[in-house]
Structure formats: C-alpha cells, structure tokens
XYZ file of C-alpha atoms in Angstrom:
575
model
C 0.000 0.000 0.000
C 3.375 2.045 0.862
C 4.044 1.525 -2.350
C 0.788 2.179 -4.147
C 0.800 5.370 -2.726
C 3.974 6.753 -3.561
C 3.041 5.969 -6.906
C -0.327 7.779 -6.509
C 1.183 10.570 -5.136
C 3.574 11.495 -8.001
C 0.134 11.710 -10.233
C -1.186 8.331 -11.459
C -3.831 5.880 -10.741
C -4.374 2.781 -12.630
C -8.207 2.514 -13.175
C -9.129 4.196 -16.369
C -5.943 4.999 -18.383
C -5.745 6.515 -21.553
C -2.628 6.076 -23.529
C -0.060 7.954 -25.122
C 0.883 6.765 -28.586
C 3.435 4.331 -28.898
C 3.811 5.231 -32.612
C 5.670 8.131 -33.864
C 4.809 8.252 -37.549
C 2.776 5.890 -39.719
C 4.077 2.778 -39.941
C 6.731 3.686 -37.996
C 7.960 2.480 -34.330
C 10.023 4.906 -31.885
C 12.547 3.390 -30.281
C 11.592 1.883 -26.226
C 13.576 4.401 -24.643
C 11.583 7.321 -26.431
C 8.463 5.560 -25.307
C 8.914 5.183 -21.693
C 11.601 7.803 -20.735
C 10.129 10.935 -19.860
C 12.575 12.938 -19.372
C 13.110 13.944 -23.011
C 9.692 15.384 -22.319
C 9.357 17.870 -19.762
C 6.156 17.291 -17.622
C 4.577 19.103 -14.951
C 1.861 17.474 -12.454
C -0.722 20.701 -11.847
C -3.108 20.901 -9.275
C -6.602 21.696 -10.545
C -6.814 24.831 -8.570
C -3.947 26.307 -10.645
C -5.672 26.182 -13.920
C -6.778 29.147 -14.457
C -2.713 30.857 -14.432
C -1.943 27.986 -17.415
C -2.736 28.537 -20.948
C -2.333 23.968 -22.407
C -3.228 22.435 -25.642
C -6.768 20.869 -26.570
C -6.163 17.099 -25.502
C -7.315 14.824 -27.884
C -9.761 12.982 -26.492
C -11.654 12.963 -23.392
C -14.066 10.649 -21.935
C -16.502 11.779 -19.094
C -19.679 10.133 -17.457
C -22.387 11.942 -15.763
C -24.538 10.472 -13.162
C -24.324 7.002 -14.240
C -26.942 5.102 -12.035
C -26.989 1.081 -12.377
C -29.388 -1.103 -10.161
C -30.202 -4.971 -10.554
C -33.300 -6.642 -9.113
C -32.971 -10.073 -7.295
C -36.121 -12.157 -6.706
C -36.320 -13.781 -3.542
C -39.310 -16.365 -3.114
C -40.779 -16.884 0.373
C -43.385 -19.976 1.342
C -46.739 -19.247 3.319
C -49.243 -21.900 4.627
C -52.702 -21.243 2.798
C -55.059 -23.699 3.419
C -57.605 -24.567 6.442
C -60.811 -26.140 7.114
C -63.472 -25.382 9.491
C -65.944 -27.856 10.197
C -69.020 -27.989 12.953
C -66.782 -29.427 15.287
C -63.582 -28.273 15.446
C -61.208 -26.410 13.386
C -58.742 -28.500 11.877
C -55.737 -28.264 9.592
C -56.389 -31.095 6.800
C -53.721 -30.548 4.223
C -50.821 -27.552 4.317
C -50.232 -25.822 0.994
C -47.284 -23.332 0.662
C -47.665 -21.046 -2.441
C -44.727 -18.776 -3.651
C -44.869 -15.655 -3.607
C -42.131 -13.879 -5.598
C -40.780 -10.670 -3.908
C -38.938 -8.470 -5.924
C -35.500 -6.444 -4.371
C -34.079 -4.092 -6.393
C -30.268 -3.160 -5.300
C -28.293 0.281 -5.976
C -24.863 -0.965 -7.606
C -24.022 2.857 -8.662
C -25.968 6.130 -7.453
C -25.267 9.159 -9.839
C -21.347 8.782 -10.274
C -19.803 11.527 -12.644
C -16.123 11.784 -13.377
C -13.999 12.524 -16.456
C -10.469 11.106 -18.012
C -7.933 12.857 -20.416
C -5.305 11.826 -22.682
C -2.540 11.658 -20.526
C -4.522 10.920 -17.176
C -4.822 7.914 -15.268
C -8.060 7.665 -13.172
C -8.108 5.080 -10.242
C -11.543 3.775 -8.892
C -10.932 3.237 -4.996
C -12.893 1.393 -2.556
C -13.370 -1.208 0.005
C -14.977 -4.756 -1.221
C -18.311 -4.929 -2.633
C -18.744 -0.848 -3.447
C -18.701 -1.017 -6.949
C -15.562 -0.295 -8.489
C -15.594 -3.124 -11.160
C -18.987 -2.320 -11.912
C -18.165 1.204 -12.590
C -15.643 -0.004 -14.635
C -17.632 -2.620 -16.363
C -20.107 0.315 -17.212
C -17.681 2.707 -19.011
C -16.821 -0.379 -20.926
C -19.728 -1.197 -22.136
C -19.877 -4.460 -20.364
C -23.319 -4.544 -18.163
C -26.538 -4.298 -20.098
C -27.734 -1.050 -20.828
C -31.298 -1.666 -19.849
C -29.789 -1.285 -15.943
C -28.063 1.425 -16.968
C -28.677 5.447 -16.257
C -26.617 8.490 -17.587
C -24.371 9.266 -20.275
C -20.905 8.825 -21.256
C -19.540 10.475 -23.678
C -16.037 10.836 -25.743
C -15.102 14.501 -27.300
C -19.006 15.467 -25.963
C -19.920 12.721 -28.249
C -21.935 9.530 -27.610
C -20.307 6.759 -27.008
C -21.376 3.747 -29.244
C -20.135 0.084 -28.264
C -18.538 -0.294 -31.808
C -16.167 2.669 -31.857
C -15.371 2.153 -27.752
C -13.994 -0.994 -29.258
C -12.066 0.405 -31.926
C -10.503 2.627 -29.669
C -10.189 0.795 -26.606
C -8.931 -2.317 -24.594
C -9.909 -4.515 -21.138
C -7.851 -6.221 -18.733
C -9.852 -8.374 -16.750
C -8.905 -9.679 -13.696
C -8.378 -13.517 -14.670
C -4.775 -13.845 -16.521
C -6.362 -15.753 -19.400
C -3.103 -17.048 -21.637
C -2.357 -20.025 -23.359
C 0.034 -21.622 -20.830
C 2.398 -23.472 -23.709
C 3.178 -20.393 -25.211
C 5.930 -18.087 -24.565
C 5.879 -14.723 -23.348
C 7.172 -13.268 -26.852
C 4.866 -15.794 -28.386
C 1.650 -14.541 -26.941
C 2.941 -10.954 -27.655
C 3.533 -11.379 -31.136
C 0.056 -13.170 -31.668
C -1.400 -10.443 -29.852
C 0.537 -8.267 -32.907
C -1.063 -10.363 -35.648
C -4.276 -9.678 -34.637
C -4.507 -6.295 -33.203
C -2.199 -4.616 -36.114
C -3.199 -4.614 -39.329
C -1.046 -6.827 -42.048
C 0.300 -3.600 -43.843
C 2.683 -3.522 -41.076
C 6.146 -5.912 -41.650
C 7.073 -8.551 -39.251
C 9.969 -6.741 -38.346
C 8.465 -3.732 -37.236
C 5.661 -5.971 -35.324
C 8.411 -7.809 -33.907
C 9.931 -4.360 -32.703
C 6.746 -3.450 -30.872
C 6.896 -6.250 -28.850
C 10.229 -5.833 -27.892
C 9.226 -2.486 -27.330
C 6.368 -3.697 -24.583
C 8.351 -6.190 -23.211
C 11.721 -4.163 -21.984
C 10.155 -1.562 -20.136
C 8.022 -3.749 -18.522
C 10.521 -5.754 -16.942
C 10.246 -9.157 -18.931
C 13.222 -9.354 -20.635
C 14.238 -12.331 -18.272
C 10.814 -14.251 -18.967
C 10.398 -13.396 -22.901
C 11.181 -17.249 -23.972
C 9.879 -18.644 -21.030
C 6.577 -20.842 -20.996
C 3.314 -19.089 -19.597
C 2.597 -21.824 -17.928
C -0.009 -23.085 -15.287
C -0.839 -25.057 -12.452
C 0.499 -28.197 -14.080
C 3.715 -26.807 -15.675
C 5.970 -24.239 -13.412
C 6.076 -21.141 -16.064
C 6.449 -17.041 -15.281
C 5.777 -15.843 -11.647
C 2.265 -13.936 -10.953
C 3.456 -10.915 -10.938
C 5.002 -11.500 -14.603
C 2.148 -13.010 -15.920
C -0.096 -9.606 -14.834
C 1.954 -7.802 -16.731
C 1.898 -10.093 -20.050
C -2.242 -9.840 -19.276
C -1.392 -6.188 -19.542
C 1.273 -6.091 -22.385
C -1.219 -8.324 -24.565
C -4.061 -5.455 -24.769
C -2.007 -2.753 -25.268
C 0.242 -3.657 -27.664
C -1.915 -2.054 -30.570
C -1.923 1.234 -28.291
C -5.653 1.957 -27.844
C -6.636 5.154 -26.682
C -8.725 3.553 -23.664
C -7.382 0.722 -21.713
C -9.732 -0.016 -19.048
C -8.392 -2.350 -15.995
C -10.014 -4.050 -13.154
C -7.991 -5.018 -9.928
C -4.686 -5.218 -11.891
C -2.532 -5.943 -8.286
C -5.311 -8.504 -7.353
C -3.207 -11.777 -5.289
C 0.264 -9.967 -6.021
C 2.864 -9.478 -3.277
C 4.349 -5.909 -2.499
C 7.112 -5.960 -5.145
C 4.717 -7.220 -7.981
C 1.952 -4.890 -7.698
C 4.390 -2.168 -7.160
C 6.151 -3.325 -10.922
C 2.272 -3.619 -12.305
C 1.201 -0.138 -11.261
C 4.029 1.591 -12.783
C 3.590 0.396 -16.073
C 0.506 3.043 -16.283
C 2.574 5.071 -14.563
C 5.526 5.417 -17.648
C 3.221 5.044 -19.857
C 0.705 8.281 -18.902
C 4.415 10.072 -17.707
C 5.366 9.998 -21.766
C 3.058 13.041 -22.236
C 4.526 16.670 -22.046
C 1.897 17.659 -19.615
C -0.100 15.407 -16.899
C -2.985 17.133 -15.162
C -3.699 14.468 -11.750
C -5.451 15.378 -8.800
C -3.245 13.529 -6.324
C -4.152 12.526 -2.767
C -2.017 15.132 -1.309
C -5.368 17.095 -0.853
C -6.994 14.493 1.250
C -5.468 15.639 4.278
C -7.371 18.962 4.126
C -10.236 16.965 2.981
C -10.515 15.049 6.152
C -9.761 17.843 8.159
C -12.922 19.850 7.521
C -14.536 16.537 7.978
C -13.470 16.311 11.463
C -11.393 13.481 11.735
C -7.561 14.686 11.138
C -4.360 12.418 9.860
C -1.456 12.370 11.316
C 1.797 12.903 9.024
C 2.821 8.993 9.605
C -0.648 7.997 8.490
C -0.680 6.223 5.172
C -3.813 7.879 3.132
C -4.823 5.496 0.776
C -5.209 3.067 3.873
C -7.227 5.511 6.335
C -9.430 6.635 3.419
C -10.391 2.945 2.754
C -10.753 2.520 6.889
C -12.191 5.552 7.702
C -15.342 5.221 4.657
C -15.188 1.069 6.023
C -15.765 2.456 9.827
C -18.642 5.721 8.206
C -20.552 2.931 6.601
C -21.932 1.446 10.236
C -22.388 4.260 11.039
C -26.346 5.297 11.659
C -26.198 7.855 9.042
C -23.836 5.911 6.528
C -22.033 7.631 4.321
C -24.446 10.413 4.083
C -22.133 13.178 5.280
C -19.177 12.033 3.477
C -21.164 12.374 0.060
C -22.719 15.524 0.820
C -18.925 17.131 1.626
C -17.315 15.674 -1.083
C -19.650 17.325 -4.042
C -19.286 20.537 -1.595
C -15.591 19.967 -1.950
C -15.414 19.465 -5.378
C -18.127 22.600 -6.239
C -16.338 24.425 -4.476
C -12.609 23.292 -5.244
C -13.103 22.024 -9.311
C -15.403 24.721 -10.480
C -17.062 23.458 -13.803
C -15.540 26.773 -15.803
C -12.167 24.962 -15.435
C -13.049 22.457 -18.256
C -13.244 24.885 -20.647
C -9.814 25.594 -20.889
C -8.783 22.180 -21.585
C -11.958 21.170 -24.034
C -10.958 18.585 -26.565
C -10.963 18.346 -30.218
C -14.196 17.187 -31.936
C -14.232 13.084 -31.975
C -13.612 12.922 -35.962
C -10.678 15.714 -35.911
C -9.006 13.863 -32.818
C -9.522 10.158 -34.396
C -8.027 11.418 -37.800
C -4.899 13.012 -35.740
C -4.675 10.210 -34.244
C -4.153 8.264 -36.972
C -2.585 10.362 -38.817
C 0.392 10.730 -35.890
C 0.534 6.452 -36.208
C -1.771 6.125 -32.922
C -4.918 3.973 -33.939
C -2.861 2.142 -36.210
C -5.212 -0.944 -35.913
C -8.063 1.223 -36.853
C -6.436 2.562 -40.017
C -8.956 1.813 -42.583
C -11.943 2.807 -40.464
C -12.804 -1.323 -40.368
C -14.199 -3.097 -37.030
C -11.205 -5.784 -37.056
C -7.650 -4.865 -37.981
C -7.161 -7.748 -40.445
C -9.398 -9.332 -43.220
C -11.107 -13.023 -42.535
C -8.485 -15.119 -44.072
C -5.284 -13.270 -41.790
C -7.077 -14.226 -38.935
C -7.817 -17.743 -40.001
C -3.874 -18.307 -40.161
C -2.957 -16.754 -37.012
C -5.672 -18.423 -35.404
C -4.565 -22.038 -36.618
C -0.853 -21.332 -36.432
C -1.534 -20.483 -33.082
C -3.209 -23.592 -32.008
C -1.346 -26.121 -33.719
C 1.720 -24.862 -31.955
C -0.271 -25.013 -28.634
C -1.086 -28.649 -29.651
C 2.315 -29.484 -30.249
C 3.514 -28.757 -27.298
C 0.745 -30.721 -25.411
C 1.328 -34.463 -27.041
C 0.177 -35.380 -23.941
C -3.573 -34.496 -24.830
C -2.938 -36.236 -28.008
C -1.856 -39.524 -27.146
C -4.324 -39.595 -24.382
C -6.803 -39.201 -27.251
C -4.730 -42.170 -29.696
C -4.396 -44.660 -26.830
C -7.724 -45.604 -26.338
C -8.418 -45.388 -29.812
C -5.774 -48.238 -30.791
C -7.003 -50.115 -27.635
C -10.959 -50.235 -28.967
C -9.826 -50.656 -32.404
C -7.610 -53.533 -31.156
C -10.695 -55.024 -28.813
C -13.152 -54.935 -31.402
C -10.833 -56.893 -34.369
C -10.325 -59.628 -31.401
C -14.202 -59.811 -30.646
C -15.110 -59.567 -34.239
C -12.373 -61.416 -35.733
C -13.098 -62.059 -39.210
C -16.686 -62.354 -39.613
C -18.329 -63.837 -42.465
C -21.224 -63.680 -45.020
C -23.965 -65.859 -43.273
C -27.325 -64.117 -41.573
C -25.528 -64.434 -38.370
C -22.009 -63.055 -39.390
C -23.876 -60.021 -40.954
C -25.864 -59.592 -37.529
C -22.553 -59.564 -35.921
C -21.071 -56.988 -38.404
C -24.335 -54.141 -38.117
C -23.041 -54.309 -34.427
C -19.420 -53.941 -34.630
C -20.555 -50.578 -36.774
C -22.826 -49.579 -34.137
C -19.803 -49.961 -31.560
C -17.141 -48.254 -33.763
C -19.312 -45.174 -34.032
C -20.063 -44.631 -30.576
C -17.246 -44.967 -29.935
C -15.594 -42.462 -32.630
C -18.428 -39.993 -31.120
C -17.397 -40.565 -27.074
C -13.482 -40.602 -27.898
C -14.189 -36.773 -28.553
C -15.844 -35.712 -25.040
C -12.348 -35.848 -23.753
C -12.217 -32.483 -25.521
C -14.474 -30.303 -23.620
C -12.510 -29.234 -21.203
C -10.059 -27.784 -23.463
C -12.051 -26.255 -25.688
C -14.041 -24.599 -22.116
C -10.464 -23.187 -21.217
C -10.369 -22.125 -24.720
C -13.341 -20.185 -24.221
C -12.310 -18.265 -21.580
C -9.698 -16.408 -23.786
C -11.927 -16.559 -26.875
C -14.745 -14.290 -25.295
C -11.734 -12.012 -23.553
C -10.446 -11.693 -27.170
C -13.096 -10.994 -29.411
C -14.982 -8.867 -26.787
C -12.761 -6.040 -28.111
C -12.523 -7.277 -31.588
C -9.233 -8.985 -31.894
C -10.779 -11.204 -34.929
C -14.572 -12.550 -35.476
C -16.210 -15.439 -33.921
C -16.260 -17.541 -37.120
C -12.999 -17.048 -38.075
C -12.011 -19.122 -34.688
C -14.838 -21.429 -35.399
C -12.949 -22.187 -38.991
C -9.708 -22.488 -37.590
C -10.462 -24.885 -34.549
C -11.924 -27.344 -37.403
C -8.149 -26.541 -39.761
C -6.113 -27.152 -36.534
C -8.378 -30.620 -35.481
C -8.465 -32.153 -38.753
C -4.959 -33.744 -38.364
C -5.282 -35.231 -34.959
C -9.130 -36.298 -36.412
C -7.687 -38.060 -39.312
C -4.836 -39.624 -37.367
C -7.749 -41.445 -35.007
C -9.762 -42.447 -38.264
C -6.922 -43.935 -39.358
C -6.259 -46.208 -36.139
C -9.328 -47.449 -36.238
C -9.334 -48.037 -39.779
C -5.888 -50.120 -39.857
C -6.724 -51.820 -36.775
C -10.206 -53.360 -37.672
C -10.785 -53.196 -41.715
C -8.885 -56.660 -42.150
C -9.435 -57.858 -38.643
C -12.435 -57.875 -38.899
C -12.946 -59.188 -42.603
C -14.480 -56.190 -44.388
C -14.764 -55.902 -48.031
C -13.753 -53.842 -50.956
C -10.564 -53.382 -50.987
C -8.285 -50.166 -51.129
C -11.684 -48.531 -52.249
C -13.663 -49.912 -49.530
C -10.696 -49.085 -47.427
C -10.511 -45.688 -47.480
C -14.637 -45.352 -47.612
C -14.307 -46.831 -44.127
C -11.632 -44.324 -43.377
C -14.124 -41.260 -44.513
C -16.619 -42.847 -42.857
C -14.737 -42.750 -39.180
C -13.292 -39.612 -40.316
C -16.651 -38.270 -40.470
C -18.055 -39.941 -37.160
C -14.926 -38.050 -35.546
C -15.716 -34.841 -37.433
C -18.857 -35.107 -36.521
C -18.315 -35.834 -32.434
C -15.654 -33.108 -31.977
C -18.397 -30.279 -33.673
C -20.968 -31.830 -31.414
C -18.545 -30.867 -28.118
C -17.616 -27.951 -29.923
C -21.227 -26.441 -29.838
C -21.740 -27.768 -26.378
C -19.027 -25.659 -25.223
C -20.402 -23.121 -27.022
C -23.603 -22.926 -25.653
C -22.986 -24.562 -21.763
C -19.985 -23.020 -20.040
C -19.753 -25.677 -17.137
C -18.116 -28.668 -17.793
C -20.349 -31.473 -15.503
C -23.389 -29.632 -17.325
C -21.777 -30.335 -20.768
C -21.116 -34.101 -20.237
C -24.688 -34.597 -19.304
C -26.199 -33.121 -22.413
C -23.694 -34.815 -24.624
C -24.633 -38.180 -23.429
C -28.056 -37.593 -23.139
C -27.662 -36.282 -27.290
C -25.621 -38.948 -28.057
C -28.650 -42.001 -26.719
C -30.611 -40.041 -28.964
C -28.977 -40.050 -31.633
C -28.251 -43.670 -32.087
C -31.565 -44.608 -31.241
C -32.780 -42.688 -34.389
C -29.510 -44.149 -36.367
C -30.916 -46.409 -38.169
C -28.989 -49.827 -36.390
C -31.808 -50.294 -33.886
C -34.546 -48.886 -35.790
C -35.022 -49.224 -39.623
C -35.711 -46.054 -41.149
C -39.226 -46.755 -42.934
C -40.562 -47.288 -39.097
C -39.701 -43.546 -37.787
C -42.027 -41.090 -38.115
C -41.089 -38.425 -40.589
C -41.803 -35.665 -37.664
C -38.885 -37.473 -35.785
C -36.628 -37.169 -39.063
C-alpha cells in the first residue's frame, strides 16, 4: 500500500488509463527508450486549482460520465401456509399448501457517479470490497446491459457507441487468461497479428513487442513458458503484466483495468502499477489530482491524519468504519460534491476542451496512434489473416501438449484392437452379418465418445476466446474455422487407427476402395463428435453440465440411427 501510494502521489492511478501513442509516424515504431523515458519530455503534475494561471493544448480525447446510475433486481421467493378447514366441530388443519410468492429487491450498484479522463490521465476507482468499483468499470466499458443502466458517457461530448469504444479501446480483466504453452514473446507477437493490421512488416511488429516487453521488466521471462498449475512457467506478478502487455500492444486510446494488483505481493503490484505510470508520464503535460489534498479533505470533515498515516489506507478505513455508522455515508457524500463545487469549479473544463471526436480520431491516426483502426474497419485484419494466425496459433499449442494427443490415440488403438479380437473375421452368413451391423454400431459410438475428452479444453479455450473478441481482436467464425483446420490432423490420425486396426481384422470388403470409404466414414463420425462438443461448449460453459447433455444427445442419436430402428418405421416428424 506504501508503495501504491507513492506511486499515486507522483500523479497516477491505474483505473481508467488513456494512452499515449506508442507510434511516432505511420508505420513507424520509436525506439523503447523514447516511449517510456520521460525525461526527453518535460512534464509538470498541476493541481486543478492552478488552472486558471496555465494557458495547455486541446487534448485529444476525453471521456466523461455523468450520473451514471446502475441497479439490478434479485427475486427472492418466500413460502406461506394457505389452506384450512373449518368444520361444525372443530377447526382442523387437513392438508398444508405453501404457495410462492415472488418478492422483488431491487439493489443500488451505482448512485449518480460523474467523473472525467484525459489523454494523458490515469483515473483510479478506490474502494473497500463490494462498493462497486468493477462495476463502474464494467459500465464505461460497455460491459453490463444497458437496460440497468442510467446516464451518459460520452467521448469529445460525443456519444459513445459500443462499436467505436472498441475500436478505440482495450480490457484487462482480472483472470490472466493465456495459453500456458506459449511463450511470453509468443503470446505478444500473436497479440501483434491480430490487433495490427497486415500492412505492417514482421519486423516492425516484432519491434513493438520488444518495445512492450523491456520496459516492462520481462526481458528475463520473454522465452519462457506461460505456464499453469500443471507446468511451473512465469511468476504472478510476470504473468499480470503479459495480461497487460497483450491489450495494449496495438496502443488503444482507452485501456480499461479491473484489480490489476489482485493476489500480487508488495514488489509485484508495485512493478504492475508503474507500467501506467511510464506510460501516462510519456506526455509533455499530466494534469492528476493527487491525494495530497486528502489531508485537508478530512480535516474539515473532522477526523484529522497524522503525518505517519498512510492515506490510501485511512481513506479505505475511515469510509469502512462511516458505513456502520447510523447515518452511513451520508455526510461524506454531501462534503465531497461541496468539496469538489467548491474546489473544481465546472468553468475549469473549458480551458482544456478537446478536439471534436472525428478531428481527434483522424490526428490520431494520422500521428501512427490507432494504427489498428487505419482503414476505419471493425477488425484490424481481413477473414483469411485471422484464419492463419488463429490455426498457427493452435497447432503450436497442440504441439507442445502431445500429452492431450496420445491420451486421445491410446484408447483409440485399444478399442480398435478389442473390437478386431471380438469380431475377428466375420463372415457372409445371416448371423455373421448380424454380428457386423453391431461392430458398426460400436465403432461409431465410440468415434463420437473418444471426442468428449475435448471439452474441457475447448471450455479453457473459451475463456480467452470471449476475452479476445470482446474487443474485436478477430470474429467469432474465423475461430470457429480455424479450430476445425487445426483438429483435422489429430481427427484423421484417429480415423486412421481405427481403420488399420479393424478393416482386415475384422474381414471387411472392398478393398483399397472400400478401405478408405471406411476411413471417410470414421473420419466423419470423428468430425462429426468433436463439432458436437464444440457447440456444447459453445452454448454450456460448465463442464459437468456439458457431459450430461452430450450423453443424453448422443442415446438419442443412435436410437434414431438407423442400427436399432429401420428407417421406414420412424415417423417423418422425428426425421
């Protein structure tokens, strides 16, 4: 916390940041120590009060919210006895009915919350557990539904639309979602492929990774393994910062991010938060409130730190300690739009207003910022680009997990070898025919089963698929194409096991043509499995939940297969 607020009180927060470019001209890459070092740039961290004495530049774009309100409503269902019958006698209870009765709670997440960010700030959303700073967050994002939504937010006075926040922007979620058999430079220079478009050479894409990774402290860790909890890769606190390096390697003008020191020791989270820090510090000018006021602040309030107090840490104790209090945090709000009425008059904006949102986007681009957004396009790169990445990028995740494959082979070569000892050449009588409709029956389930081992890679998979495409990295479908590229050699490799291991075993006919029509034929009973758990995965993020349905599908479908069942005795509503 020491450390956190040394860092705050130099002028950053880590919250909301908006970016300085890391692009000098088009196309072209400034060296790292032009990005990071600041002191070929003469800054100067300005109190808000002294304003009005300094004459600064329009920034280019600013993003404000006013009175953004967000509630949810939870339904809570309670049970209440109903029925009784009175007779002559005596008044009896004969049978007790409880009816539900759904009660409807609605709950305050945020309560008219107004603020404002500008190129070259950092805005930091403190507060203890459970007060709403990732929802706050998740609203200026555009990730809560906008039904539960109140207020505006707006960028250059301008609303906000979910397409061009995602042109512009990038989120860092709290969940380090990386493919653990990929190196730190690897992940990097996918994240390259996809967020820049292809107009730019691999050399210079290579030289914006290097220029993320050195002044973020990875040097050490750039050919190391991601890793997780069953291979030893990067350290925590190295990871964070590869979560970090990933989304803002194509420089977006927004990068929101929630609880980036979350589970990091001292030393770690002191490494993340700077990387904001150098980044915001490459402007020429850095307007920050800092919490050097707060002192004052709590002063007038009536409760006074002492100079060994750490602030950050009595702020978050002192609103903890207000909020059992009988009148809440009632007085605290009440001073602090007092404070800031009478402290930030609204005139003050005025000075620093910002370009109009076209003029600043066009500078930006035209200055090599934005370079991802070039052509005015919602993805970087055109359908097939991504297709290549995409595949390149899982087949070398495959690779390096044979593991998963031969766990997949091996019991393929064991029921292929099982079912030519059981069905050991069979021949052309009634009875050897009977025998043969079942060993087809057996080989298919089993081609269709032999893929379930796949959900819970492809459910890990998803993870990073929604964190990727939720900000337009590449399109749904053009993963969707490239799963089925990268699985068609593994696919094939299992048709052909059970193919060799059975087709003369087992006394099949036909020869090489025959042959390789009962290779297609397992080929497309695997094809057809692994799209199956594909779409279940899709649809049913939990992985018990996905195992049921499939089964339950699969009974279904070989009932209506055509083995137990001839097909002139279903119903054609059933077909």
């Amino acid at each position: 916390m020491n450390d956190f607020e040394n860092i705050m009180n130099k002028g950053t927060n880590f919250t909301l940041e908006i970016l300085p470019s890391l692009v000098n001209e088009p196309s072209e890459l400034i060296e790292h120590d032009q990005i990071m070092d600041v002191g070929d740039h003469p800054q100067q961290v300005i109190e808000l009060g002294d304003l009005a004495s300094l004459t600064v530049r329009p920034v280019l774009f600013v993003i404000s919210f006013q009175n953004l309100t967000s509630t949810v409503t939870s339904h809570r269902k309670t049970t209440v006895p109903t029925c009784f019958r009175q007779n002559s006698e005596l008044l009896a209870v004969d049978t007790v009915e409880r009816q539900s009765s759904r009660h409807s709670k609605t709950k305050v997440l945020l309560n008219d919350i107004s603020g404002v960010a500008k190129e070259g700030e950092i805005l930091a959303v403190l507060g203890t557990s459970g007060s709403g700073k990732s929802t706050l967050i998740d609203a200026l994002a555009n990730r809560i539904s906008r039904e539960s939504l109140k207020g505006s937010i707006t960028l250059n006075d301008e609303a906000l639309d979910s397409r061009l926040l995602k042109m512009l922007s990038a989120y860092v979620t709290q969940d380090d979602l990386l493919f653990p058999m990929l190196t730190v430079e690897e992940t990097l220079m996918f994240s390259t492929e996809f967020r820049l478009p292809r107009s730019l050479s691999k050399s210079k894409k290579k030289a914006r990774v290097q220029a993320v990774i050195e002044p973020l402290g990875l040097e050490n860790a750039a050919k190391m393994m991601i890793g997780d909890e069953r291979s030893r890769g990067v350290s925590g606190g190295e990871r964070r910062r590869v979560s970090i390096a990933a989304d803002i390697i194509h420089d977006p003008v927004i990068l929101f991010l929630d609880e980036p020191t979350t589970g990091l020791d001292s030393t770690s989270a002191f490494m993340v938060v700077k990387i904001p820090q150098r980044i915001a510090q490459s402007g020429s000018i850095v307007i920050i409130g800092t919490p050097a006021n707060l002192p004052v602040f709590y002063s007038e309030l009536g409760y006074p730190i002492s100079e060994n107090e750490n602030l950050t840490e009595f702020s978050l104790d002192f609103i903890n300690e207000v909020k059992g209090s009988p009148e809440g945090t009632k007085r605290l709000v009440e001073l602090s739009k007092s404070w800031q009425q009478n402290k930030y008059p609204k005139d003050l904006d005025s000075d620093n207003s910002s370009m109009c949102l076209k003029s600043s986007i066009a500078s930006s681009i035209s200055s090599g910022k934005l370079a991802s957004s070039s052509s005015t396009t919602t993805f970087a790169n055109p359908f097939w680009i991504e297709i290549l990445v995409l595949t390149k990028r899982s087949i070398k995740n495959s690779i390096r997990m044979p593991e998963l494959f031969w766990v997949r082979l091996g019991p393929c070569l064991f029921v292929g070898s099982l079912l030519a000892s059981i069905f050991w050449q069979l021949d052309n009588s009634p009875k050897g025919a009977h025998e043969r409709s079942g060993f087809f029956v057996y080989l298919t389930v089993s081609a269709f089963l032999h893929c379930v081992d796949a959900l819970p890679i492809i459910l890990q998979e998803r993870c990073i698929l929604t964190r990727e495409t939720a900000y337009n990295a590449y399109r749904h479908s053009s993963y969707v194409l490239s799963y089925t590229i990268a699985d068609v050699p593994s696919l094939m490799i299992m048709s052909a096991a059970f193919t060799v291991t059975t087709f003369w075993a087992v006394g099949l006919a036909g020869g090489f043509p025959g042959f390789f029509f009962f290779f297609l034929t397992n080929l497309t009973s695997f094809w057809a499995g692994s799209s199956l758990v594909a779409f279940i995965s899709a649809a049913v993020p939990h992985i018990m939940l996905g195992y049921v349905i499939i089964v339950v599908l699969l009974g279904n479908f070989f009932l209506f297969s055509g083995f137990l069942v001839s097909r002139d005795r279903i119903r054609p509503y059933w077909i």
